[in-house]
GROMACS .gro file of C-alpha atoms in nm:
model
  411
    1UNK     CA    1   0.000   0.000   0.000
    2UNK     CA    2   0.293   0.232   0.001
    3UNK     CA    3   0.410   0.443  -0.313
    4UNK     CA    4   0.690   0.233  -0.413
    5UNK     CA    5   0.552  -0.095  -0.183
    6UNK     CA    6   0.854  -0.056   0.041
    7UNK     CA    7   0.762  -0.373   0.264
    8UNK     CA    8   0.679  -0.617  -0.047
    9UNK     CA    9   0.957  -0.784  -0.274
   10UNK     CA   10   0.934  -0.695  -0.627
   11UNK     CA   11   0.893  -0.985  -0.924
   12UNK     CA   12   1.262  -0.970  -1.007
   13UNK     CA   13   1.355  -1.020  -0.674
   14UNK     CA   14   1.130  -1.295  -0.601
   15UNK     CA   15   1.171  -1.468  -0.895
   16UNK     CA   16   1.578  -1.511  -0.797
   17UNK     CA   17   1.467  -1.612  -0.477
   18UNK     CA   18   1.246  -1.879  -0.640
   19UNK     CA   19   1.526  -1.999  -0.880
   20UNK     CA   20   1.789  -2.013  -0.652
   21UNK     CA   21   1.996  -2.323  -0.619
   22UNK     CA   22   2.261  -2.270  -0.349
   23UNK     CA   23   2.272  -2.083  -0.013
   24UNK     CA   24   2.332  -1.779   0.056
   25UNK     CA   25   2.365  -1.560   0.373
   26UNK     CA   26   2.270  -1.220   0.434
   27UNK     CA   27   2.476  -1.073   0.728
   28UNK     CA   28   2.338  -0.731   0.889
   29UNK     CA   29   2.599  -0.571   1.103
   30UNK     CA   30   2.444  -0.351   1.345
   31UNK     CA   31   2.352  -0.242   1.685
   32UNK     CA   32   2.132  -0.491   1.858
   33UNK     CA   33   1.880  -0.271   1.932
   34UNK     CA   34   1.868  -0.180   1.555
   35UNK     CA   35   1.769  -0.567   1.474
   36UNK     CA   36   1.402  -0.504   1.486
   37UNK     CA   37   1.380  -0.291   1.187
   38UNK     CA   38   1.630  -0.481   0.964
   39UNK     CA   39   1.390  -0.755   0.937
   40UNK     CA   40   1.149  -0.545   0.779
   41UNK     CA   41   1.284  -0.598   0.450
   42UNK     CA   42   1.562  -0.881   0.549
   43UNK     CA   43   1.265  -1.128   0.699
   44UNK     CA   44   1.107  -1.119   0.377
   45UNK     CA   45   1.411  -1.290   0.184
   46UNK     CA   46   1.429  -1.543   0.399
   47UNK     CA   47   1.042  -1.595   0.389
   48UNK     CA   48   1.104  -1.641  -0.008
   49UNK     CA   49   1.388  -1.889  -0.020
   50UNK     CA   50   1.494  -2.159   0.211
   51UNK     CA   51   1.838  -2.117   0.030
   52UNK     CA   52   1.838  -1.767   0.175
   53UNK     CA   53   1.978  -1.761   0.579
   54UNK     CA   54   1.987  -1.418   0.750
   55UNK     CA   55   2.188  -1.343   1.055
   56UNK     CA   56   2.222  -1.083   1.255
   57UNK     CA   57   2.572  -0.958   1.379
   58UNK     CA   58   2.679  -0.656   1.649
   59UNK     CA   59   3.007  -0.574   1.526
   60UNK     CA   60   3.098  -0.476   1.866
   61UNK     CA   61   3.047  -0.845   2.029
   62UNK     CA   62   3.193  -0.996   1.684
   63UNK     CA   63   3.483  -0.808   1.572
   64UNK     CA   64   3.659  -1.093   1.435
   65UNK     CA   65   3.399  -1.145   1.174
   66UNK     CA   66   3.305  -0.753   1.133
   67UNK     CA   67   3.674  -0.778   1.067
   68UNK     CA   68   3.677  -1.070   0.828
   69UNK     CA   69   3.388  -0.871   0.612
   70UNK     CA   70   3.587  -0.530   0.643
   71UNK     CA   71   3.241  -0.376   0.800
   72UNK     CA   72   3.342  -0.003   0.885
   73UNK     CA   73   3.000   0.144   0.977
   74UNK     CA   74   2.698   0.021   1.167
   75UNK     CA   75   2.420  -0.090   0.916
   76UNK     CA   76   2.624  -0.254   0.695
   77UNK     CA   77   2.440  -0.550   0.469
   78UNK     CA   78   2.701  -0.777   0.336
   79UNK     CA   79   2.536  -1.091   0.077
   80UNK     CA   80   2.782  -1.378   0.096
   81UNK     CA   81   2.687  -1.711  -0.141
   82UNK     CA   82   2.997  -1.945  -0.154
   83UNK     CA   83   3.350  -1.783  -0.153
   84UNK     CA   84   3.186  -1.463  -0.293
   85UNK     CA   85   3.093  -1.200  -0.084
   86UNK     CA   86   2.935  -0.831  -0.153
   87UNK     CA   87   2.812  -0.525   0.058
   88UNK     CA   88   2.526  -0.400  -0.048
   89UNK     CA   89   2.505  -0.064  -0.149
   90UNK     CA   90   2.175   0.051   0.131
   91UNK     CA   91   1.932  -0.181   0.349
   92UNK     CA   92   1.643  -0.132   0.089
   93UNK     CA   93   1.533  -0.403  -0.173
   94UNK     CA   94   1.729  -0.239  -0.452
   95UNK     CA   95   2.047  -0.266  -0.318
   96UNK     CA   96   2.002  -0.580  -0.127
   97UNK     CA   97   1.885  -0.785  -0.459
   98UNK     CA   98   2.171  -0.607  -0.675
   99UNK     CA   99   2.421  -0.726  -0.409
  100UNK     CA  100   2.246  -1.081  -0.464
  101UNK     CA  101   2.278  -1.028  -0.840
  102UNK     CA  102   2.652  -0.946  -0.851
  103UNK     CA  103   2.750  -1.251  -0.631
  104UNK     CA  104   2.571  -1.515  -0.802
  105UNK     CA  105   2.686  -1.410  -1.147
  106UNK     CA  106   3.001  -1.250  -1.106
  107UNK     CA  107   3.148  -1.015  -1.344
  108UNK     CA  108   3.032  -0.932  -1.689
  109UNK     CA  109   3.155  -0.717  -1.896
  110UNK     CA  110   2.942  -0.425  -2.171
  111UNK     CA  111   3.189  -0.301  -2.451
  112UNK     CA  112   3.078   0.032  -2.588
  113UNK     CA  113   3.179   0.096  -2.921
  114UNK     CA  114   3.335   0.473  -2.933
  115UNK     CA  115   3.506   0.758  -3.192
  116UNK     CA  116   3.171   0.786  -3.375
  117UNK     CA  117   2.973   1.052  -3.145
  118UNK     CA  118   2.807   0.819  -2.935
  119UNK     CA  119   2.585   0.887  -2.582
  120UNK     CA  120   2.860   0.925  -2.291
  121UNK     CA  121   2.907   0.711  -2.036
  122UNK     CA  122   2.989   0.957  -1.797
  123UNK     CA  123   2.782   1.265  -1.865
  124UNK     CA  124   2.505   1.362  -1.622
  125UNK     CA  125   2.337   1.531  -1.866
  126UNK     CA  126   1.960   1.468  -2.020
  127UNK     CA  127   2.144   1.289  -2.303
  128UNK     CA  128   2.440   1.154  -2.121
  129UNK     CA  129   2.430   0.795  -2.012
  130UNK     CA  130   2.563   0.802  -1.697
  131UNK     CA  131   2.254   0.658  -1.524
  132UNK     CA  132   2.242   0.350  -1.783
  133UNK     CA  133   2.630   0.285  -1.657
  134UNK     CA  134   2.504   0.287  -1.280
  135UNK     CA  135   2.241   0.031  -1.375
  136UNK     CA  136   2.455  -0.196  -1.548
  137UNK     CA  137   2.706  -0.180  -1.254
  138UNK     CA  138   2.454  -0.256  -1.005
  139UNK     CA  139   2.411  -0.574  -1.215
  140UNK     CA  140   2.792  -0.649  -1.222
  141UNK     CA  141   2.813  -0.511  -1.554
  142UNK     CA  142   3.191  -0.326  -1.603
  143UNK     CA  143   3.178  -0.106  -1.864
  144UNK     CA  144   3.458  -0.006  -2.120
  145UNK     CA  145   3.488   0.234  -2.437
  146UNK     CA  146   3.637  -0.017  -2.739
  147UNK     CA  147   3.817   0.203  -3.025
  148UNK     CA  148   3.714  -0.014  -3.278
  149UNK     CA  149   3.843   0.207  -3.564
  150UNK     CA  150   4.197   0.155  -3.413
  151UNK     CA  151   4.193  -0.194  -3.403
  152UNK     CA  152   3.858  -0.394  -3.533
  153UNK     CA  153   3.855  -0.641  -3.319
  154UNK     CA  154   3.600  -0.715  -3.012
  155UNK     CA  155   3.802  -0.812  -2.711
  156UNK     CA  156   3.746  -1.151  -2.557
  157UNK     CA  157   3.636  -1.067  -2.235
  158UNK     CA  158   3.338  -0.835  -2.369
  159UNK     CA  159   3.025  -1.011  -2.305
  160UNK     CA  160   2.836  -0.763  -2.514
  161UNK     CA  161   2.883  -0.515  -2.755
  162UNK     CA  162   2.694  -0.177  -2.735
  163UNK     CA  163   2.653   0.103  -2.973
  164UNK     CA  164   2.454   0.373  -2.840
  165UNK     CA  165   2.364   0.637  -3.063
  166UNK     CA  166   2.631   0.685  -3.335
  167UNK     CA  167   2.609   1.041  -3.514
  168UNK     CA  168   2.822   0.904  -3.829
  169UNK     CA  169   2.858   0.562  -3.973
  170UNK     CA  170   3.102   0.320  -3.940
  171UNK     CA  171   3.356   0.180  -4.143
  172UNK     CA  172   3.374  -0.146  -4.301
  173UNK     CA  173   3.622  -0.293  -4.114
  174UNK     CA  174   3.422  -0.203  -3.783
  175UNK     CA  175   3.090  -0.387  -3.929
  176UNK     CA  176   3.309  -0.649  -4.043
  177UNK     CA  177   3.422  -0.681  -3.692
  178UNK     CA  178   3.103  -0.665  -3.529
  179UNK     CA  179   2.924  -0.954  -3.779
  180UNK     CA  180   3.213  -1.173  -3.710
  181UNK     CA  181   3.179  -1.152  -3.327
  182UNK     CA  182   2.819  -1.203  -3.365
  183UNK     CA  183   2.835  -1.506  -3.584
  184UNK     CA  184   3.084  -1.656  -3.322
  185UNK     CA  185   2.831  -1.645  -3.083
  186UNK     CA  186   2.890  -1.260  -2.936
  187UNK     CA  187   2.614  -1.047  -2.833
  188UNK     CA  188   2.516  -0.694  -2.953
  189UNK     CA  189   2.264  -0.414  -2.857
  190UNK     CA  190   2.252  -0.119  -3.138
  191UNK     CA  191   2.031   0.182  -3.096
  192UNK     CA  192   2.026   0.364  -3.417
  193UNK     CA  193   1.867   0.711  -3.381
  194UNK     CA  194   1.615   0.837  -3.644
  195UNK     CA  195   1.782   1.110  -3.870
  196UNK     CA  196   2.136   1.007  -3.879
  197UNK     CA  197   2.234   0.805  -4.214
  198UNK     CA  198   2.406   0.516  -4.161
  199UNK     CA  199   2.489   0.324  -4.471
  200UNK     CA  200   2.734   0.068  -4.361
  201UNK     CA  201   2.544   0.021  -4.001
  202UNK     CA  202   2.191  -0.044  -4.198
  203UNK     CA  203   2.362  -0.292  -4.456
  204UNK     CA  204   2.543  -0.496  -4.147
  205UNK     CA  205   2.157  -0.496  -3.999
  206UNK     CA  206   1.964  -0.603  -4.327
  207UNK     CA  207   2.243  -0.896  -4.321
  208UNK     CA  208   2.077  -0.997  -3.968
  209UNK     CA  209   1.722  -0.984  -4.179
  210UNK     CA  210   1.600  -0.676  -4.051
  211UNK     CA  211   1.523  -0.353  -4.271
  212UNK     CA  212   1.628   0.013  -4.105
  213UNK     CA  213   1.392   0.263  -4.227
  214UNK     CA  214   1.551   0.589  -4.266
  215UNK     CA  215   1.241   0.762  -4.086
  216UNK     CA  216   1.056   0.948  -3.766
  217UNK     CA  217   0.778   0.764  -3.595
  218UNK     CA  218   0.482   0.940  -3.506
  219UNK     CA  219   0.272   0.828  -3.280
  220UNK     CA  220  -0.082   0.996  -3.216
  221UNK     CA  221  -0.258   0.741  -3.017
  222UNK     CA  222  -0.491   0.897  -2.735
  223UNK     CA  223  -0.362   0.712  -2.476
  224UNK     CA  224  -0.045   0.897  -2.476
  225UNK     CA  225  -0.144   1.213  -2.403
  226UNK     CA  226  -0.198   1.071  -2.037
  227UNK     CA  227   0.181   1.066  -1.973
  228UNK     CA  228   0.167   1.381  -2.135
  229UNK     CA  229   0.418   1.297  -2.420
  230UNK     CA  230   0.439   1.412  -2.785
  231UNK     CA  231   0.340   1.240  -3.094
  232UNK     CA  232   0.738   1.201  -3.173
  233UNK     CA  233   0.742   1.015  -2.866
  234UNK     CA  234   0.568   0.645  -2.969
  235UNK     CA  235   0.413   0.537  -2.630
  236UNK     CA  236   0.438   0.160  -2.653
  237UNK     CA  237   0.150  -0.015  -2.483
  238UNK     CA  238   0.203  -0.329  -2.776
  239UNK     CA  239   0.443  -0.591  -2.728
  240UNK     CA  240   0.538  -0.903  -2.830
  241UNK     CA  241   0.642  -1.269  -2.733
  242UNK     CA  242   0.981  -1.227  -2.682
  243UNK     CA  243   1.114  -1.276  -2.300
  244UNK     CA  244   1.259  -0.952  -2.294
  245UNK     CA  245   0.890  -0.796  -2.274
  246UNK     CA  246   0.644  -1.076  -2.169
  247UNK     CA  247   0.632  -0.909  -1.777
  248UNK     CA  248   0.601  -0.554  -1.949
  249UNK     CA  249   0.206  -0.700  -2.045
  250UNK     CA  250  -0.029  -0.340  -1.878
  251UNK     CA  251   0.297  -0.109  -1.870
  252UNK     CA  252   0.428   0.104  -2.128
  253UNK     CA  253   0.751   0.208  -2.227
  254UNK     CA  254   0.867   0.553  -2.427
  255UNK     CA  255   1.078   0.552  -2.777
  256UNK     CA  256   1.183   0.882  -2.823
  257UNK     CA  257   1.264   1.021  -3.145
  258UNK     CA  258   1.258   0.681  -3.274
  259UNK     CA  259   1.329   0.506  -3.661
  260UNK     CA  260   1.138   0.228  -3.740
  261UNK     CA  261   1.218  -0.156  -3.892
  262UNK     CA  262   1.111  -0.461  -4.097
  263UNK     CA  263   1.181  -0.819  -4.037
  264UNK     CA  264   1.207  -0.985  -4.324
  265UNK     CA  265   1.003  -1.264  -4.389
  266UNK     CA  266   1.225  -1.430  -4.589
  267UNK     CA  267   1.430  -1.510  -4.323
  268UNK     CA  268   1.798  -1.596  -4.459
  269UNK     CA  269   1.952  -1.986  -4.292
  270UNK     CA  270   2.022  -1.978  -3.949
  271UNK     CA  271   1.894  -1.620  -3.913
  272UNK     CA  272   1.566  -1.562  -3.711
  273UNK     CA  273   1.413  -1.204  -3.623
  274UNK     CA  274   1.101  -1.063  -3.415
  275UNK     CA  275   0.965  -0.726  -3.397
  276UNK     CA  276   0.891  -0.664  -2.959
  277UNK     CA  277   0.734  -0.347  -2.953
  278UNK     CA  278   0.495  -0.228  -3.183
  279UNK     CA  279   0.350   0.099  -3.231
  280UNK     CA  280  -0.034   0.176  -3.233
  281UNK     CA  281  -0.293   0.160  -3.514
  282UNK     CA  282  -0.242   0.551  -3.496
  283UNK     CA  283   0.107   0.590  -3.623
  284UNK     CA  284   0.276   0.656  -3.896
  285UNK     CA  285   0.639   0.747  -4.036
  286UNK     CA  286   0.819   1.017  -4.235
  287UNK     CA  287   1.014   0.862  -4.432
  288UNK     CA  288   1.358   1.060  -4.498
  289UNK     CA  289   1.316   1.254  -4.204
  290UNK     CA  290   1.614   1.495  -4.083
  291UNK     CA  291   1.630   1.745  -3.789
  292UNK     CA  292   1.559   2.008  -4.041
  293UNK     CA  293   1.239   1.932  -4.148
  294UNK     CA  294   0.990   2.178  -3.920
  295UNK     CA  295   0.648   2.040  -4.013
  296UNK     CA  296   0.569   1.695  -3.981
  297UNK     CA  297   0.192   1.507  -4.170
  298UNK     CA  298   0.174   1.211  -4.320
  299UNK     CA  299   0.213   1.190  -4.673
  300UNK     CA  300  -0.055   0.957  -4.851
  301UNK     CA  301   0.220   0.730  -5.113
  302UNK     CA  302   0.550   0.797  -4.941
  303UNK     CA  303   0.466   0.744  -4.577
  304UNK     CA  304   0.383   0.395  -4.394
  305UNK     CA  305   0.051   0.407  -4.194
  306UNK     CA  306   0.130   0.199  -3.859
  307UNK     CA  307   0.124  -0.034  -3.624
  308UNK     CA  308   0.524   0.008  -3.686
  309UNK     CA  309   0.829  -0.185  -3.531
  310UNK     CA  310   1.068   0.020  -3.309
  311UNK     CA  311   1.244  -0.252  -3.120
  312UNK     CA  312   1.395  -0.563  -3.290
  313UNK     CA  313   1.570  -0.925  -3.151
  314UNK     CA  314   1.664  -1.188  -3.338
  315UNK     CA  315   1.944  -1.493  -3.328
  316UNK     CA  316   2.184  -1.618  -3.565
  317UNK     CA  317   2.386  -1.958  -3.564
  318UNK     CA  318   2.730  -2.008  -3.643
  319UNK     CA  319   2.812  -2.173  -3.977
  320UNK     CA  320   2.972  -2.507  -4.064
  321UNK     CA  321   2.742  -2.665  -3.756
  322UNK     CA  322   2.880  -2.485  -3.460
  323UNK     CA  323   2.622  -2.430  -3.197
  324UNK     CA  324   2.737  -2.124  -3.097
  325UNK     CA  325   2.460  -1.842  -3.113
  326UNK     CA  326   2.479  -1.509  -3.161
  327UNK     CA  327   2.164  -1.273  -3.008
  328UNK     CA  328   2.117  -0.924  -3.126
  329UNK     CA  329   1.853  -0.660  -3.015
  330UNK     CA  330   1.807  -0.383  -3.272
  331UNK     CA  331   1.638  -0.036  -3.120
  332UNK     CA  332   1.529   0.244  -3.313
  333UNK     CA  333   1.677   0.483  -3.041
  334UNK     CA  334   1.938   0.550  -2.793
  335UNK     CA  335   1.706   0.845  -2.609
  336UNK     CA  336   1.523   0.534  -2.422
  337UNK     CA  337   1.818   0.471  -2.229
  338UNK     CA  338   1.913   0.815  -2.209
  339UNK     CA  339   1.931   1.011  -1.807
  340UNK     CA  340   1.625   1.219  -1.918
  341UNK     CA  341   1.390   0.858  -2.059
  342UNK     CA  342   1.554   0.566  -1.797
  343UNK     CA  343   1.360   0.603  -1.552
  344UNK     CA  344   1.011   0.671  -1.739
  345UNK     CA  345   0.748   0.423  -1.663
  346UNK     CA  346   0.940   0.110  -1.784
  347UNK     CA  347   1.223   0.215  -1.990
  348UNK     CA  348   1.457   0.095  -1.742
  349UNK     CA  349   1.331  -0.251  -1.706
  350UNK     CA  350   1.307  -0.282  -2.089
  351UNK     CA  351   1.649  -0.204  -2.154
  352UNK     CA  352   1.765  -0.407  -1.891
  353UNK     CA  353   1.566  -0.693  -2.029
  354UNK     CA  354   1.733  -0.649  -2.330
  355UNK     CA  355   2.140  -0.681  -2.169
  356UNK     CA  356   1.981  -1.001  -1.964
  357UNK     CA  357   1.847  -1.151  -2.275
  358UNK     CA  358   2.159  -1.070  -2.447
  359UNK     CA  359   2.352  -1.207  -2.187
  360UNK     CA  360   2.175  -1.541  -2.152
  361UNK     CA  361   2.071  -1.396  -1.764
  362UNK     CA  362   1.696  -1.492  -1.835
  363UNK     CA  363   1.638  -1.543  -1.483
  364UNK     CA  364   1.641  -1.162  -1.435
  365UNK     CA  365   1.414  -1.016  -1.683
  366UNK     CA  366   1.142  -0.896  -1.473
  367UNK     CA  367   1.010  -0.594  -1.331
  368UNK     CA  368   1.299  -0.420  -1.123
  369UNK     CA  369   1.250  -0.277  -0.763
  370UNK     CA  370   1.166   0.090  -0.686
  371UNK     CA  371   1.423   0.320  -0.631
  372UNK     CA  372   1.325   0.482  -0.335
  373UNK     CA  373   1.184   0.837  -0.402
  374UNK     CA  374   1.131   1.121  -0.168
  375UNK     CA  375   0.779   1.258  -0.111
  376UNK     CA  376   0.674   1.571  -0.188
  377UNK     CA  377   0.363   1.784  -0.144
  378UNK     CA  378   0.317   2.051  -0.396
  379UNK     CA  379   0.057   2.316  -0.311
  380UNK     CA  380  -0.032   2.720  -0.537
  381UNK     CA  381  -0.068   3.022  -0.357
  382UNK     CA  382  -0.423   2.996  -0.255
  383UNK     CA  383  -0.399   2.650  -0.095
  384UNK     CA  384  -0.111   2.759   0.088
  385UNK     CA  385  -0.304   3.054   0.232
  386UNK     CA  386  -0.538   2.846   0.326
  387UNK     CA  387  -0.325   2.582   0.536
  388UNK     CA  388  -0.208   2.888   0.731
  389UNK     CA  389  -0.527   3.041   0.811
  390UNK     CA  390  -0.667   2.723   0.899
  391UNK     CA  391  -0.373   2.529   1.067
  392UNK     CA  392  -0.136   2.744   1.197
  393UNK     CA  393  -0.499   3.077   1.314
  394UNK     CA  394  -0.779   2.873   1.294
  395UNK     CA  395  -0.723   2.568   1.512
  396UNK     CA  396  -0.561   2.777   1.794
  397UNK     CA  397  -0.863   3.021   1.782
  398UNK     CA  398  -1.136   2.798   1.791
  399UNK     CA  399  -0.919   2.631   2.099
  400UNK     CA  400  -0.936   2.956   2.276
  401UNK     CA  401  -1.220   3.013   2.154
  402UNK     CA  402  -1.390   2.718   2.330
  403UNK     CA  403  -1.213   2.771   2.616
  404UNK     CA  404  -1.379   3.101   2.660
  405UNK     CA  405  -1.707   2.955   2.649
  406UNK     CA  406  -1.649   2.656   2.917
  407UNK     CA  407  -1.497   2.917   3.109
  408UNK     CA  408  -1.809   3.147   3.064
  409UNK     CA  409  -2.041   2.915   3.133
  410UNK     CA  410  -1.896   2.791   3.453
  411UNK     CA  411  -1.850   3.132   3.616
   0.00000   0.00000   0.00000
């Protein structure tokens, strides 16, 4: 019953509980008399597993082992499964279930493609990506900026391949690169923004069966003006079967500024695609669309009328028989996991759902807990006015006020 249901476990975290196959301790370091409200959230972890053991430690009576977990301040939550062990980074859900995460799958690792004007990693800005690299860290993702055009090659160690945004095209040896890695089994997420022509990036997708539309989706569905958005802002409400979005079913997620797709339904051997989000009956594209076109209507013969696809997966298999196989998730913008879009609705969980997927971490696509959020009560001029005169003049008058008249009436 409370805005972010503090004191109930999310579905991603109880569906790790529920697949868990080995123990695992929580140990909360505290003052005794601090126990009680640790097992607020704590209790309910162990009430979802019998894998999961909580105890209870005063790092005062227990150095040694305060010691052993290099504890430095009361309230510490350390999650220790095997010879693993992590602190978790708060006593809430969140960072009690990414502490769970990060032991039991240890450390992955998301290569960012650079030089070609992608989002940053480390800007805090509306566009930056800085928030997308503290999600993937909470889920023991380490992040790293590959100069592909310097040497096009994907490092060993990079469990996925990202490219976020690029503002001009690769080159052939990149592509080249990339569709090797993929075919050996390698993993990629590309967000292609609408506007920006990318030649050599569109033919390395069409080879994966899937068409880039050099367009602008527009979106006017009703619905959307709800969450007041814009119609360059497709509200998707239509999804489909793909893991990545089966527990997004009643939610919606945003595509900003967003190109659009085709699978191909000739699908080429050992290449499969899927369209996962689909825009409403009420859509429609612009087809050669560029920042510098001002007004926007559909054009009856050039434009596509919707439902249109904005988000893309599909798998290929390695040649000559091996089994190794290669996932890819196509988007039609970076914006989604942008600072300003991440946390809208479920943007986050989507795009997380996508670097599980990719990452063969199936048992975590799900809905993600609630970062707590500080309430606020917003009030205009008049209601403020009116709290005063009734709160802080009018309760203390008619007090006096009343005790006038018991006074009056006794004398």
């Amino acid at each position: 019953m409370t805005p972010n249901k503090k004191y109930s476990l999310s579905d991603q975290t109880r569906k790790i509980l529920r697949d868990l196959n080995r123990d695992v301790t929580f140990y909360a370091f505290d003052r005794e008399r601090n126990f009680a409200e640790r097992r607020d959230v704590l209790g309910m972890y162990a009430t979802a597993s019998n894998h999961v053991k909580v105890k209870y430690i005063d790092p005062d009576r227990q150095p040694a082992l305060a010691k052993e977990y290099s504890v430095r301040s009361y309230g510490t939550v350390i999650v220790a499964a095997g010879d693993r062990h992590m602190e978790a980074q708060g006593d809430g859900e969140e960072g009690l279930t990414n502490a769970l995460v990060r032991v039991l799958k240890g450390q992955r690792t998301a290569c960012f493609v650079g030089s070609h004007g992608q989002r940053n990693l480390d800007s805090s800005e509306r566009d930056g990506y800085d928030r997308f690299k503290k999600q993937l860290g909470d889920e023991n993702f380490q992040t790293q900026v590959i100069p592909l055009m310097q040497k096009p090659e994907i490092p060993s160690d990079c469990t996925m391949v990202v490219i976020a945004g690029p503002q001009d095209d690769f080159l052939p040896p990149e592509t080249d690169a990339i569709d090797k890695y993929l075919r050996g089994g390698g993993r990629v997420l590309a967000m292609l923004d609408a506007g920006v022509e990318l030649p050599n990036l569109t033919k390395l997708v069409s080879d994966w069966g899937v068409t880039v539309r050099n367009d602008l989706v527009i979106d006017e569905n009703p619905v959307a003006q709800i969450f007041g958005t814009e119609p360059y802002m497709p509200l998707i409400v239509k999804y489909g079967t793909s893991p990545i979005v089966q527990p997004l079913n009643g939610r919606a997620t945003l595509f900003p500024l967003s190109r659009s797709f085709e699978v191909s339904k000739d699908s080429k051997p050992g290449v499969t695609g899927d369209s996962i989000c689909d825009t409403s009956a009420d859509s429609y594209d612009v087809t050669d669309w560029t920042p510098k076109i001002k007004e926007i209507q559909f054009r009856p013969g050039k434009d596509l009328k919707g439902p249109l696809s904005v988000a893309v997966t599909g798998t290929i298999s390695g040649a000559g028989g091996d089994k190794k196989e290669g996932r890819f998730v196509v988007l039609g913008t970076s914006l989604i996991a942008a600072n300003s879009f991440l946390n809208f609705q479920s943007d986050r969980d989507f795009v997380m759902n996508s670097v599980d997927w990719l990452s063969a971490d199936e048992d975590l696509i799900s809905i993600r807990p609630t970062p707590p959020e500080a309430q606020h009560l917003t009030m205009n001029e008049e209601q403020m006015r009116r709290l005063f005169i009734m709160g802080v003049l009018g309760i203390p008058i008619i007090i006096i006020t009343l005790g006038v008249l018991v006074w009056w009436q006794r004398r």
